[in-house]
CSV table of C-alpha atoms in Angstrom, one decimal:
chain,number,residue,atom,x,y,z
A,1,MET,CA,-3.1,26.9,-24.5
A,2,MET,CA,-6.6,25.6,-23.8
A,3,THR,CA,-9.7,27.8,-23.6
A,4,MET,CA,-11.8,28.2,-20.5
A,5,PHE,CA,-14.3,25.6,-21.6
A,6,GLN,CA,-11.6,23.1,-22.7
A,7,GLU,CA,-10.0,23.4,-19.2
A,8,LEU,CA,-13.5,23.0,-17.6
A,9,TYR,CA,-14.0,19.9,-19.8
A,10,ALA,CA,-10.7,18.4,-18.8
A,11,LEU,CA,-11.4,19.0,-15.1
A,12,ALA,CA,-15.0,17.6,-15.5
A,13,THR,CA,-13.6,14.3,-16.8
A,14,SER,CA,-12.6,13.3,-13.2
A,15,ALA,CA,-15.3,15.1,-11.2
A,16,THR,CA,-18.7,16.7,-11.6
A,17,LEU,CA,-18.3,20.4,-11.2
A,18,THR,CA,-20.6,23.0,-9.7
A,19,MET,CA,-19.7,26.6,-10.3
A,20,ILE,CA,-20.9,29.5,-8.2
A,21,VAL,CA,-20.4,33.0,-9.5
A,22,SER,CA,-21.2,36.1,-7.4
A,23,ALA,CA,-20.4,39.8,-7.9
A,24,ASP,CA,-19.8,42.5,-5.3
A,25,GLU,CA,-21.0,45.8,-6.8
A,26,LYS,CA,-19.2,47.9,-4.2
A,27,SER,CA,-15.8,46.5,-4.9
A,28,GLY,CA,-16.3,45.6,-8.5
A,29,LYS,CA,-15.0,42.1,-7.8
A,30,LEU,CA,-16.2,38.8,-9.0
A,31,THR,CA,-16.0,35.6,-7.0
A,32,ILE,CA,-16.0,32.3,-8.8
A,33,SER,CA,-16.0,29.0,-7.0
A,34,VAL,CA,-15.4,25.7,-8.8
A,35,LEU,CA,-16.7,22.9,-6.5
A,36,PRO,CA,-15.7,19.3,-7.6
A,37,LYS,CA,-17.8,16.4,-6.6
A,38,PRO,CA,-16.0,13.1,-7.2
A,39,ARG,CA,-17.6,10.5,-9.4
A,40,LYS,CA,-18.3,7.1,-7.9
A,41,ASP,CA,-16.3,5.2,-10.5
A,42,THR,CA,-13.3,7.6,-11.0
A,43,GLY,CA,-13.3,10.3,-8.4
A,44,GLU,CA,-11.2,10.5,-5.2
A,45,ALA,CA,-13.2,11.8,-2.2
A,46,ALA,CA,-10.1,13.4,-0.8
A,47,LEU,CA,-9.8,15.7,-3.8
A,48,THR,CA,-13.0,17.7,-3.1
A,49,LYS,CA,-11.2,21.0,-2.2
A,50,ASP,CA,-12.8,23.8,-4.2
A,51,LEU,CA,-11.2,26.5,-6.2
A,52,THR,CA,-12.5,29.9,-5.1
A,53,LEU,CA,-11.1,33.0,-6.7
A,54,THR,CA,-12.0,36.7,-6.2
A,55,ALA,CA,-10.7,39.3,-8.7
A,56,SER,CA,-11.9,41.9,-11.2
A,57,PRO,CA,-13.6,40.7,-14.4
A,58,GLU,CA,-10.5,41.9,-16.3
A,59,ASP,CA,-8.2,39.8,-14.1
A,60,PHE,CA,-10.4,36.7,-14.7
A,61,ASP,CA,-10.2,37.4,-18.5
A,62,ALA,CA,-6.4,37.5,-18.2
A,63,GLY,CA,-5.8,34.6,-15.8
A,64,PHE,CA,-8.8,32.4,-15.1
A,65,VAL,CA,-7.8,29.8,-17.7
A,66,GLN,CA,-4.3,29.5,-16.2
A,67,ALA,CA,-5.8,29.2,-12.7
A,68,LEU,CA,-8.1,26.4,-13.9
A,69,GLN,CA,-5.1,24.7,-15.5
A,70,GLY,CA,-3.0,24.8,-12.4
A,71,TYR,CA,-5.9,23.6,-10.3
A,72,ARG,CA,-6.6,20.7,-12.7
A,73,GLU,CA,-2.9,19.7,-12.7
A,74,ALA,CA,-2.6,19.9,-8.9
A,75,ARG,CA,-5.7,17.6,-8.7
A,76,ALA,CA,-4.2,15.2,-11.2
A,77,THR,CA,-0.9,15.1,-9.2
A,78,LEU,CA,-2.8,14.6,-5.9
A,79,ASN,CA,-4.9,11.9,-7.5
A,80,GLU,CA,-1.7,10.1,-8.7
A,81,GLN,CA,-0.3,10.4,-5.2
A,82,ALA,CA,-3.5,9.0,-3.7
A,83,GLU,CA,-3.5,6.1,-6.2
A,84,ALA,CA,0.2,5.4,-5.4
A,85,THR,CA,-0.6,5.4,-1.7
A,86,ARG,CA,-3.5,3.1,-2.3
A,87,GLU,CA,-1.3,0.7,-4.2
A,88,ALA,CA,1.4,0.8,-1.5
A,89,LEU,CA,-1.2,0.1,1.2
A,90,LYS,CA,-2.7,-2.8,-0.8
A,91,ALA,CA,0.8,-4.3,-1.2
A,92,ALA,CA,1.6,-3.8,2.5
A,93,THR,CA,-1.7,-5.4,3.5
A,94,ALA,CA,-1.0,-8.4,1.3
A,95,LEU,CA,2.5,-8.8,2.7
A,96,CYS,CA,1.2,-8.6,6.3
A,97,ALA,CA,-1.4,-11.3,5.5
A,98,THR,CA,1.2,-13.5,4.0
A,99,ARG,CA,3.5,-13.1,7.0
A,100,ALA,CA,0.6,-13.8,9.4
A,101,THR,CA,-0.3,-17.0,7.5
A,102,GLU,CA,3.3,-18.2,7.5
A,103,ALA,CA,3.6,-17.4,11.3
A,104,THR,CA,0.4,-19.3,12.0
A,105,LYS,CA,1.7,-22.3,10.0
A,106,LYS,CA,5.0,-22.3,11.9
A,107,VAL,CA,3.2,-22.2,15.3
A,108,SER,CA,0.6,-24.8,14.5
A,109,THR,CA,3.0,-27.3,13.0
A,110,PRO,CA,5.6,-28.6,15.5
A,111,SER,CA,9.1,-29.1,14.0
A,112,PRO,CA,10.0,-32.8,13.6
A,113,THR,CA,13.1,-32.4,15.8
A,114,THR,CA,11.1,-31.3,18.8
A,115,LYS,CA,10.4,-34.2,21.2
A,116,GLN,CA,7.3,-33.5,23.2
A,117,ARG,CA,6.9,-35.2,26.6
A,118,PRO,CA,3.6,-35.5,28.4
A,119,ALA,CA,3.2,-33.0,31.3
A,120,VAL,CA,1.8,-35.5,33.8
A,121,ARG,CA,3.5,-38.9,34.1
A,122,SER,CA,2.7,-42.0,35.9
A,123,ALA,CA,5.2,-43.8,38.1
A,124,GLU,CA,5.4,-46.6,35.5
A,125,SER,CA,6.3,-44.3,32.6
A,126,GLU,CA,8.9,-42.6,34.7
A,127,GLU,CA,10.5,-45.9,35.5
A,128,ASP,CA,10.3,-46.9,31.8
A,129,GLU,CA,11.9,-43.7,30.8
A,130,LYS,CA,14.7,-44.0,33.4
A,131,ASP,CA,15.4,-47.5,32.2
A,132,MET,CA,15.6,-46.4,28.6
A,133,ASP,CA,18.2,-43.7,28.9
A,134,GLY,CA,19.6,-44.3,32.4
A,135,LYS,CA,18.8,-40.8,33.6
A,136,ASP,CA,16.0,-39.5,35.8
A,137,PRO,CA,13.2,-37.8,33.8
A,138,VAL,CA,12.5,-34.1,34.1
A,139,GLN,CA,10.3,-33.5,37.0
A,140,VAL,CA,7.1,-31.7,36.2
A,141,PRO,CA,5.2,-30.4,39.2
A,142,ASN,CA,1.7,-31.9,39.6
A,143,PRO,CA,-0.8,-29.0,40.1
A,144,GLN,CA,-3.0,-31.2,42.3
A,145,THR,CA,-0.2,-31.8,44.9
A,146,ALA,CA,1.5,-28.4,44.6
A,147,THR,CA,1.9,-26.3,47.8
A,148,PRO,CA,-0.5,-23.4,47.7
A,149,ALA,CA,1.0,-19.9,47.5
A,150,PRO,CA,1.3,-18.1,50.9
A,151,ALA,CA,-1.3,-15.6,51.8
A,152,LEU,CA,-0.3,-11.9,51.9
A,153,GLY,CA,2.1,-11.4,54.8
A,154,GLU,CA,2.6,-15.1,55.3
A,155,SER,CA,6.0,-16.8,54.5
A,156,LEU,CA,6.9,-20.3,53.5
A,157,PRO,CA,9.6,-22.4,55.3
A,158,LEU,CA,12.6,-22.4,53.1
A,159,PHE,CA,14.7,-25.1,54.8
A,160,GLY,CA,12.5,-27.9,55.7
């Protein structure tokens, strides 16, 4: 089992610690707060929850080291979980970026089997196309000669 200062040292390796100690003379209780401040290079900002305990001095003598140990181990476990979550998010972000890049490539590169026809055709090109395959080409409406949509409440003649 580690001593109080060994536990504080182990805890201080991942965060700068501030300790506040206060005594209540009426109740005979002592309150000790251990406040971690994450280090810029190793600390996790989400792990700044302080440890505040109130007990008699005798209770602190008997159990403070175990309380520090449990707190340090819980912080370590939470830090490991936070690191695992960061790694999972990093991997998911990379996967999404890869999929987006692949989707963009598929959309911007037409497949070689797709035959694209011009949207507006001249009368000559329609005749040429009809002559080539013996069928009428697909009719694409010309937006310049299209019938305008009816106004609200107005109807279009359906049969002529």
